[in-house]
Amino acid sequence: MDLTTTYMGMQLRSPLVPSSSPLTEEIDNLQRMEDAGAGAVVMHSLFEEQLIMESYELHHHLTYGTESFAESLTYFPEPDRFRIGPEEYLELIRHAKERVDIPIIASLNGSSLSGWTDYARLVEQAGASALELNTYYVQTDTKVTAEEIEQGYANMVHKVKSSVNIPIAVKLSPYFTNMANMAKRIDQAGADALVLFNRFYQPDINLETLEVQPNVLLSTPQDIRLPLRWIAILYDRINADLAATSGIHNAHDVLKMLMVGANITMLCSVLLRQGINHIRCIEEEMRQWMEKHEYESVQQLQGSMSQKNCPNPNAFERAQYMKALQTYKPEWGRIYEPSYYYG
């Protein structure tokens, strides 16, 4: 059974790739993922804002009160003499490359154009096999247009791609007016792969403390529907490879994503719930299904149920929406009139 796949020019032993999460912060975990059968690993994200904040905080504590004793300033080294910045992250990449044989994909979440390019060069120099650009951008200025936002994404990808020689993937959100057009623009800007989709964590309100607080919700198997649709639509329409993420919890989820055209499938929530060794279970279930249905390789699966190749291409568009509404039966058995569906 041939489970190998290619992703951004890299030959992977399996399409099962742990995505960026707290699990990928430890080298021991990266080794366990390799032993369990992972084809590659995406490291946890390096956040530009966090590095800037740490630098400001250190400078504040070193200089606080020194204006009262001017001569004391000469005893303190400048902040750039300390290990401020991405050094710890870069060191992790170097050690990971020494300890594991599978590709190590760095993850970067920038907030400025210079940050994206500068840190991209650093992770390349540290030995990362590839770089995933983890885009998270919430625009609140009512004067900024959708075109300006989308052009900003394309410019950033073009600049990063021009700055490094390693392949880059772009992890996008689905919140664009025309996702197909946006995918094409990012592809043309130089992205080697698209990762669909980034799950934005939305804030919540604590009613006791009256504070806005983070709220992390792990994915469920139902979350595969959105990336499944768009990977199916984009397959063979763009040059970039396609990585599926969100809601992939078992072998059936992996197989579906491969069939609509994904090169790899990323695992996060299921590993946080079930543990790293669950990669073995998913792979074994994949092998059993493929053997039962007489598939000899992942390549035979890829794209076979994409919009381009499936028997009913309209199933991924509006026709499926209407069919879903017309065939749904309420769980309690009550029959709605057609107008209720659209109310």
Short mmCIF file of C-alpha atoms in Angstrom, two decimals:
data_model
loop_
_atom_site.label_atom_id
_atom_site.label_comp_id
_atom_site.label_asym_id
_atom_site.label_seq_id
_atom_site.Cartn_x
_atom_site.Cartn_y
_atom_site.Cartn_z
CA MET A 1 0.00 0.00 0.00
CA ASP A 2 1.59 3.27 -1.13
CA LEU A 3 0.60 6.13 1.18
CA THR A 4 3.24 8.55 -0.08
CA THR A 5 2.25 11.98 -1.28
CA THR A 6 3.98 15.15 -2.42
CA TYR A 7 3.53 18.52 -0.75
CA MET A 8 5.31 21.67 -1.90
CA GLY A 9 7.86 19.53 -3.72
CA MET A 10 8.57 17.39 -0.65
CA GLN A 11 8.04 13.63 -0.76
CA LEU A 12 6.12 12.57 2.35
CA ARG A 13 5.65 9.00 3.59
CA SER A 14 2.04 9.78 4.51
CA PRO A 15 -0.58 12.52 4.04
CA LEU A 16 -1.03 12.67 7.85
CA VAL A 17 0.58 15.87 9.11
CA PRO A 18 0.21 17.23 12.67
CA SER A 19 -0.56 20.92 12.39
CA SER A 20 0.58 23.83 14.52
CA SER A 21 -0.47 23.29 18.15
CA PRO A 22 0.94 23.14 21.69
CA LEU A 23 1.94 19.55 20.92
CA THR A 24 4.55 20.68 18.40
CA GLU A 25 6.39 22.87 20.91
CA GLU A 26 8.44 19.93 22.27
CA ILE A 27 11.09 18.00 20.33
CA ASP A 28 10.17 14.77 22.13
CA ASN A 29 6.65 15.15 20.72
CA LEU A 30 8.03 15.70 17.23
CA GLN A 31 9.93 12.42 17.53
CA ARG A 32 6.80 10.62 18.74
CA MET A 33 4.87 12.02 15.77
CA GLU A 34 7.50 10.73 13.38
CA ASP A 35 7.46 7.31 15.06
CA ALA A 36 3.64 7.23 14.84
CA GLY A 37 3.78 7.74 11.07
CA ALA A 38 3.46 11.49 10.46
CA GLY A 39 4.57 12.60 7.01
CA ALA A 40 5.75 16.02 8.24
CA VAL A 41 5.16 18.34 11.20
CA VAL A 42 4.08 21.98 11.38
CA MET A 43 5.62 23.70 14.38
CA HIS A 44 3.71 26.02 16.68
CA SER A 45 3.44 29.59 15.42
CA LEU A 46 5.94 32.36 16.00
CA PHE A 47 3.96 35.55 16.70
CA GLU A 48 5.58 38.85 15.76
CA GLU A 49 3.54 40.89 18.27
CA GLN A 50 4.62 38.66 21.13
CA LEU A 51 8.29 39.21 20.31
CA ILE A 52 7.81 42.97 20.12
CA MET A 53 5.96 43.02 23.45
CA GLU A 54 8.68 40.99 25.18
CA SER A 55 11.32 43.40 23.86
CA TYR A 56 9.42 46.46 25.13
CA GLU A 57 8.80 44.89 28.53
CA LEU A 58 12.45 44.00 29.03
CA HIS A 59 13.58 47.48 28.03
CA HIS A 60 11.05 49.00 30.44
CA HIS A 61 12.25 46.94 33.40
CA LEU A 62 15.93 47.60 32.64
CA THR A 63 15.51 51.37 32.42
CA TYR A 64 12.72 52.00 34.97
CA GLY A 65 13.89 54.54 37.56
CA THR A 66 17.34 55.01 36.08
CA GLU A 67 16.57 58.62 35.19
CA SER A 68 17.11 59.41 38.86
CA PHE A 69 20.69 58.14 38.72
CA ALA A 70 21.99 58.90 35.27
CA GLU A 71 25.30 57.15 35.85
CA SER A 72 23.47 53.84 36.41
CA LEU A 73 22.45 53.72 32.76
CA THR A 74 25.99 52.81 31.81
CA TYR A 75 25.80 49.58 33.80
CA PHE A 76 22.93 48.15 31.80
CA PRO A 77 23.53 46.52 28.42
CA GLU A 78 21.20 47.49 25.63
CA PRO A 79 18.23 45.15 24.92
CA ASP A 80 19.82 43.85 21.73
CA ARG A 81 22.51 42.21 23.90
CA PHE A 82 19.90 39.90 25.39
CA ARG A 83 18.25 36.90 23.73
CA ILE A 84 15.17 38.86 22.76
CA GLY A 85 13.28 37.64 19.74
CA PRO A 86 12.87 34.34 17.94
CA GLU A 87 16.10 32.69 19.15
CA GLU A 88 14.34 30.02 21.18
CA TYR A 89 12.08 29.19 18.24
CA LEU A 90 15.01 29.05 15.82
CA GLU A 91 16.95 26.83 18.20
CA LEU A 92 13.99 24.45 18.31
CA ILE A 93 14.06 24.21 14.51
CA ARG A 94 17.79 23.43 14.56
CA HIS A 95 17.41 20.71 17.17
CA ALA A 96 14.36 19.25 15.44
CA LYS A 97 16.28 18.93 12.18
CA GLU A 98 18.95 16.98 14.04
CA ARG A 99 16.51 14.65 15.80
CA VAL A 100 13.87 13.81 13.17
CA ASP A 101 14.02 12.92 9.50
CA ILE A 102 10.58 14.12 8.38
CA PRO A 103 10.20 17.69 7.06
CA ILE A 104 9.89 20.42 9.69
CA ILE A 105 7.53 23.19 8.58
CA ALA A 106 7.86 26.43 10.52
CA SER A 107 4.79 28.56 11.20
CA LEU A 108 4.87 32.35 11.24
CA ASN A 109 2.15 34.80 12.24
CA GLY A 110 3.33 38.27 11.27
CA SER A 111 1.78 41.68 11.80
CA SER A 112 3.96 43.84 9.53
CA LEU A 113 5.46 43.36 6.09
CA SER A 114 9.00 43.65 7.45
CA GLY A 115 8.16 41.16 10.18
CA TRP A 116 6.88 38.59 7.72
CA THR A 117 9.99 38.82 5.55
CA ASP A 118 12.61 39.18 8.31
CA TYR A 119 11.41 36.21 10.34
CA ALA A 120 10.89 34.15 7.19
CA ARG A 121 14.59 34.54 6.40
CA LEU A 122 15.53 33.55 9.94
CA VAL A 123 13.52 30.32 9.95
CA GLU A 124 15.01 29.43 6.58
CA GLN A 125 18.52 29.98 7.94
CA ALA A 126 17.65 27.81 10.96
CA GLY A 127 16.95 24.91 8.60
CA ALA A 128 13.17 24.75 8.26
CA SER A 129 12.11 22.59 5.31
CA ALA A 130 9.23 24.94 4.50
CA LEU A 131 7.27 27.83 6.00
CA GLU A 132 3.55 28.15 6.68
CA LEU A 133 2.24 31.72 6.81
CA ASN A 134 -0.48 31.66 9.45
CA THR A 135 -2.59 34.66 8.46
CA TYR A 136 -4.87 36.11 11.10
CA TYR A 137 -6.06 39.58 10.25
CA VAL A 138 -9.19 41.23 11.64
CA GLN A 139 -9.76 44.56 9.91
CA THR A 140 -11.90 46.97 11.94
CA ASP A 141 -11.37 50.17 9.95
CA THR A 142 -14.62 50.89 8.11
CA LYS A 143 -12.75 52.89 5.47
CA VAL A 144 -10.61 49.95 4.28
CA THR A 145 -12.09 48.15 1.29
CA ALA A 146 -12.11 44.44 0.56
CA GLU A 147 -9.85 45.03 -2.44
CA GLU A 148 -7.25 46.75 -0.25
CA ILE A 149 -7.28 43.87 2.22
CA GLU A 150 -6.98 41.22 -0.48
CA GLN A 151 -4.19 43.10 -2.24
CA GLY A 152 -2.39 43.32 1.09
CA TYR A 153 -2.46 39.53 1.40
CA ALA A 154 -1.13 39.11 -2.14
CA ASN A 155 1.64 41.67 -1.59
CA MET A 156 2.73 39.96 1.63
CA VAL A 157 2.90 36.53 0.00
CA HIS A 158 4.87 37.94 -2.94
CA LYS A 159 7.36 39.67 -0.62
CA VAL A 160 7.92 36.59 1.55
CA LYS A 161 8.27 34.32 -1.48
CA SER A 162 10.86 36.72 -2.91
CA SER A 163 12.78 36.70 0.37
CA VAL A 164 13.34 32.97 0.83
CA ASN A 165 14.16 29.88 -1.19
CA ILE A 166 12.16 27.36 0.84
CA PRO A 167 8.56 26.63 -0.21
CA ILE A 168 5.79 28.57 1.51
CA ALA A 169 2.21 27.64 2.34
CA VAL A 170 -0.48 30.20 3.16
CA LYS A 171 -3.07 29.33 5.78
CA LEU A 172 -6.16 31.30 4.79
CA SER A 173 -9.51 32.04 6.36
CA PRO A 174 -12.71 31.41 4.36
CA TYR A 175 -13.96 34.97 4.91
CA PHE A 176 -13.45 36.43 1.45
CA THR A 177 -16.13 37.69 -0.92
CA ASN A 178 -14.89 35.38 -3.67
CA MET A 179 -12.79 32.60 -2.20
CA ALA A 180 -12.00 31.15 -5.63
CA ASN A 181 -10.58 34.46 -6.84
CA MET A 182 -8.62 34.98 -3.63
CA ALA A 183 -7.10 31.51 -3.88
CA LYS A 184 -6.04 32.27 -7.45
CA ARG A 185 -4.44 35.58 -6.42
CA ILE A 186 -2.46 33.96 -3.60
CA ASP A 187 -1.42 31.21 -6.01
CA GLN A 188 -0.23 33.77 -8.55
CA ALA A 189 1.62 35.68 -5.81
CA GLY A 190 3.86 32.65 -5.42
CA ALA A 191 2.36 30.41 -2.75
CA ASP A 192 3.43 26.78 -3.09
CA ALA A 193 0.40 25.58 -1.13
CA LEU A 194 -2.87 26.77 0.40
CA VAL A 195 -3.93 25.51 3.82
CA LEU A 196 -7.71 25.56 4.08
CA PHE A 197 -8.91 26.82 6.49
CA ASN A 198 -7.64 28.80 9.45
CA ARG A 199 -10.03 28.49 12.41
CA PHE A 200 -10.29 31.90 14.05
CA TYR A 201 -10.97 31.70 17.77
CA GLN A 202 -13.69 34.14 18.75
CA PRO A 203 -13.73 35.98 22.10
CA ASP A 204 -16.29 35.39 24.81
CA ILE A 205 -17.65 37.39 27.77
CA ASN A 206 -17.20 36.32 31.39
CA LEU A 207 -20.43 37.40 33.06
CA GLU A 208 -18.92 37.26 36.56
CA THR A 209 -15.81 39.34 35.94
CA LEU A 210 -17.27 41.32 33.02
CA GLU A 211 -14.14 40.71 31.01
CA VAL A 212 -13.55 39.70 27.44
CA GLN A 213 -11.73 36.37 27.50
CA PRO A 214 -10.35 33.91 24.95
CA ASN A 215 -12.41 30.85 24.17
CA VAL A 216 -10.69 27.91 22.51
CA LEU A 217 -13.07 25.36 21.02
CA LEU A 218 -11.59 22.23 19.46
CA SER A 219 -12.94 21.18 16.09
CA THR A 220 -15.56 18.50 15.49
CA PRO A 221 -15.87 16.13 12.49
CA GLN A 222 -18.63 18.38 11.10
CA ASP A 223 -16.04 21.11 10.52
CA ILE A 224 -14.59 19.27 7.51
CA ARG A 225 -17.49 20.35 5.29
CA LEU A 226 -16.16 23.84 4.54
CA PRO A 227 -12.59 22.89 3.54
CA LEU A 228 -13.91 19.80 1.74
CA ARG A 229 -16.10 21.93 -0.52
CA TRP A 230 -13.41 24.47 -1.37
CA ILE A 231 -10.64 21.97 -1.95
CA ALA A 232 -12.98 20.13 -4.31
CA ILE A 233 -13.69 23.37 -6.19
CA LEU A 234 -10.06 24.53 -6.35
CA TYR A 235 -8.49 21.21 -7.29
CA ASP A 236 -6.70 21.49 -10.65
CA ARG A 237 -7.77 25.14 -11.00
CA ILE A 238 -4.66 26.52 -9.29
CA ASN A 239 -1.04 25.43 -9.33
CA ALA A 240 -0.55 25.48 -5.56
CA ASP A 241 -0.90 22.28 -3.54
CA LEU A 242 -3.85 21.97 -1.18
CA ALA A 243 -3.70 21.09 2.50
CA ALA A 244 -6.90 20.26 4.38
CA THR A 245 -7.29 21.33 8.00
CA SER A 246 -10.20 21.62 10.47
CA GLY A 247 -12.39 18.72 11.54
CA ILE A 248 -10.18 15.81 10.47
CA HIS A 249 -10.64 13.22 13.20
CA ASN A 250 -10.56 9.76 11.60
CA ALA A 251 -9.55 7.82 8.51
CA HIS A 252 -12.83 8.51 6.71
CA ASP A 253 -12.23 12.26 7.07
CA VAL A 254 -8.73 11.86 5.63
CA LEU A 255 -9.96 9.75 2.71
CA LYS A 256 -12.68 12.26 1.83
CA MET A 257 -10.20 15.12 1.80
CA LEU A 258 -7.80 13.19 -0.42
CA MET A 259 -10.62 12.31 -2.80
CA VAL A 260 -11.60 15.96 -3.29
CA GLY A 261 -7.98 16.86 -4.04
CA ALA A 262 -5.97 17.49 -0.87
CA ASN A 263 -2.27 16.67 -0.97
CA ILE A 264 -2.12 16.33 2.80
CA THR A 265 -4.51 16.35 5.75
CA MET A 266 -3.63 18.13 8.96
CA LEU A 267 -4.37 16.81 12.44
CA CYS A 268 -4.73 18.95 15.54
CA SER A 269 -7.84 18.65 17.74
CA VAL A 270 -7.96 14.85 17.45
CA LEU A 271 -4.36 14.58 18.68
CA LEU A 272 -5.07 16.94 21.57
CA ARG A 273 -8.00 14.70 22.54
CA GLN A 274 -6.69 11.22 21.69
CA GLY A 275 -2.93 11.62 21.90
CA ILE A 276 -0.11 11.49 19.37
CA ASN A 277 -0.28 7.71 18.89
CA HIS A 278 -3.73 8.14 17.35
CA ILE A 279 -1.86 8.84 14.10
CA ARG A 280 -1.18 5.08 13.94
CA CYS A 281 -4.87 4.27 14.31
CA ILE A 282 -5.86 6.62 11.49
CA GLU A 283 -3.20 5.18 9.19
CA GLU A 284 -4.23 1.61 9.90
CA GLU A 285 -7.89 2.42 9.23
CA MET A 286 -6.87 4.09 5.96
CA ARG A 287 -4.98 0.99 4.88
CA GLN A 288 -7.90 -1.28 5.70
CA TRP A 289 -10.38 0.87 3.74
CA MET A 290 -8.06 1.19 0.75
CA GLU A 291 -7.41 -2.53 0.65
CA LYS A 292 -11.13 -3.31 0.89
CA HIS A 293 -11.92 -0.92 -1.97
CA GLU A 294 -8.90 -2.00 -4.04
CA TYR A 295 -6.90 1.21 -3.96
CA GLU A 296 -3.16 0.73 -4.19
CA SER A 297 -1.99 4.29 -3.55
CA VAL A 298 -2.96 7.73 -2.34
CA GLN A 299 -2.40 9.01 -5.89
CA GLN A 300 -5.35 6.91 -7.06
CA LEU A 301 -7.57 8.67 -4.54
CA GLN A 302 -6.44 12.24 -5.05
CA GLY A 303 -8.93 14.40 -6.89
CA SER A 304 -11.21 11.51 -7.87
CA MET A 305 -14.20 13.24 -6.22
CA SER A 306 -13.20 16.84 -6.94
CA GLN A 307 -15.64 19.11 -8.71
CA LYS A 308 -13.67 18.52 -11.89
CA ASN A 309 -13.91 14.72 -11.75
CA CYS A 310 -17.01 13.78 -9.74
CA PRO A 311 -20.16 12.59 -11.58
CA ASN A 312 -22.20 15.60 -10.40
CA PRO A 313 -20.07 18.79 -10.30
CA ASN A 314 -23.09 20.89 -9.28
CA ALA A 315 -23.19 19.02 -5.98
CA PHE A 316 -20.54 21.41 -4.61
CA GLU A 317 -22.54 24.52 -5.48
CA ARG A 318 -26.09 25.90 -5.12
CA ALA A 319 -27.88 22.76 -6.30
CA GLN A 320 -26.66 20.84 -3.24
CA TYR A 321 -27.97 23.58 -0.94
CA MET A 322 -31.47 23.32 -2.38
CA LYS A 323 -31.40 19.53 -2.29
CA ALA A 324 -30.30 19.53 1.34
CA LEU A 325 -33.22 21.73 2.37
CA GLN A 326 -35.77 19.71 0.41
CA THR A 327 -34.68 16.34 1.77
CA TYR A 328 -34.22 17.26 5.44
CA LYS A 329 -36.68 15.64 7.84
CA PRO A 330 -37.15 17.20 11.29
CA GLU A 331 -36.00 14.90 14.08
CA TRP A 332 -39.35 14.97 15.87
CA GLY A 333 -41.16 13.90 12.71
CA ARG A 334 -43.09 17.08 12.00
CA ILE A 335 -43.37 17.92 8.31
CA TYR A 336 -42.67 21.56 7.57
CA GLU A 337 -44.30 23.42 4.73
CA PRO A 338 -41.71 24.47 2.09
CA SER A 339 -41.97 28.14 3.13
CA TYR A 340 -40.71 27.29 6.62
CA TYR A 341 -37.31 26.39 5.24
CA TYR A 342 -36.69 29.90 4.01
CA GLY A 343 -38.25 31.84 6.85
#
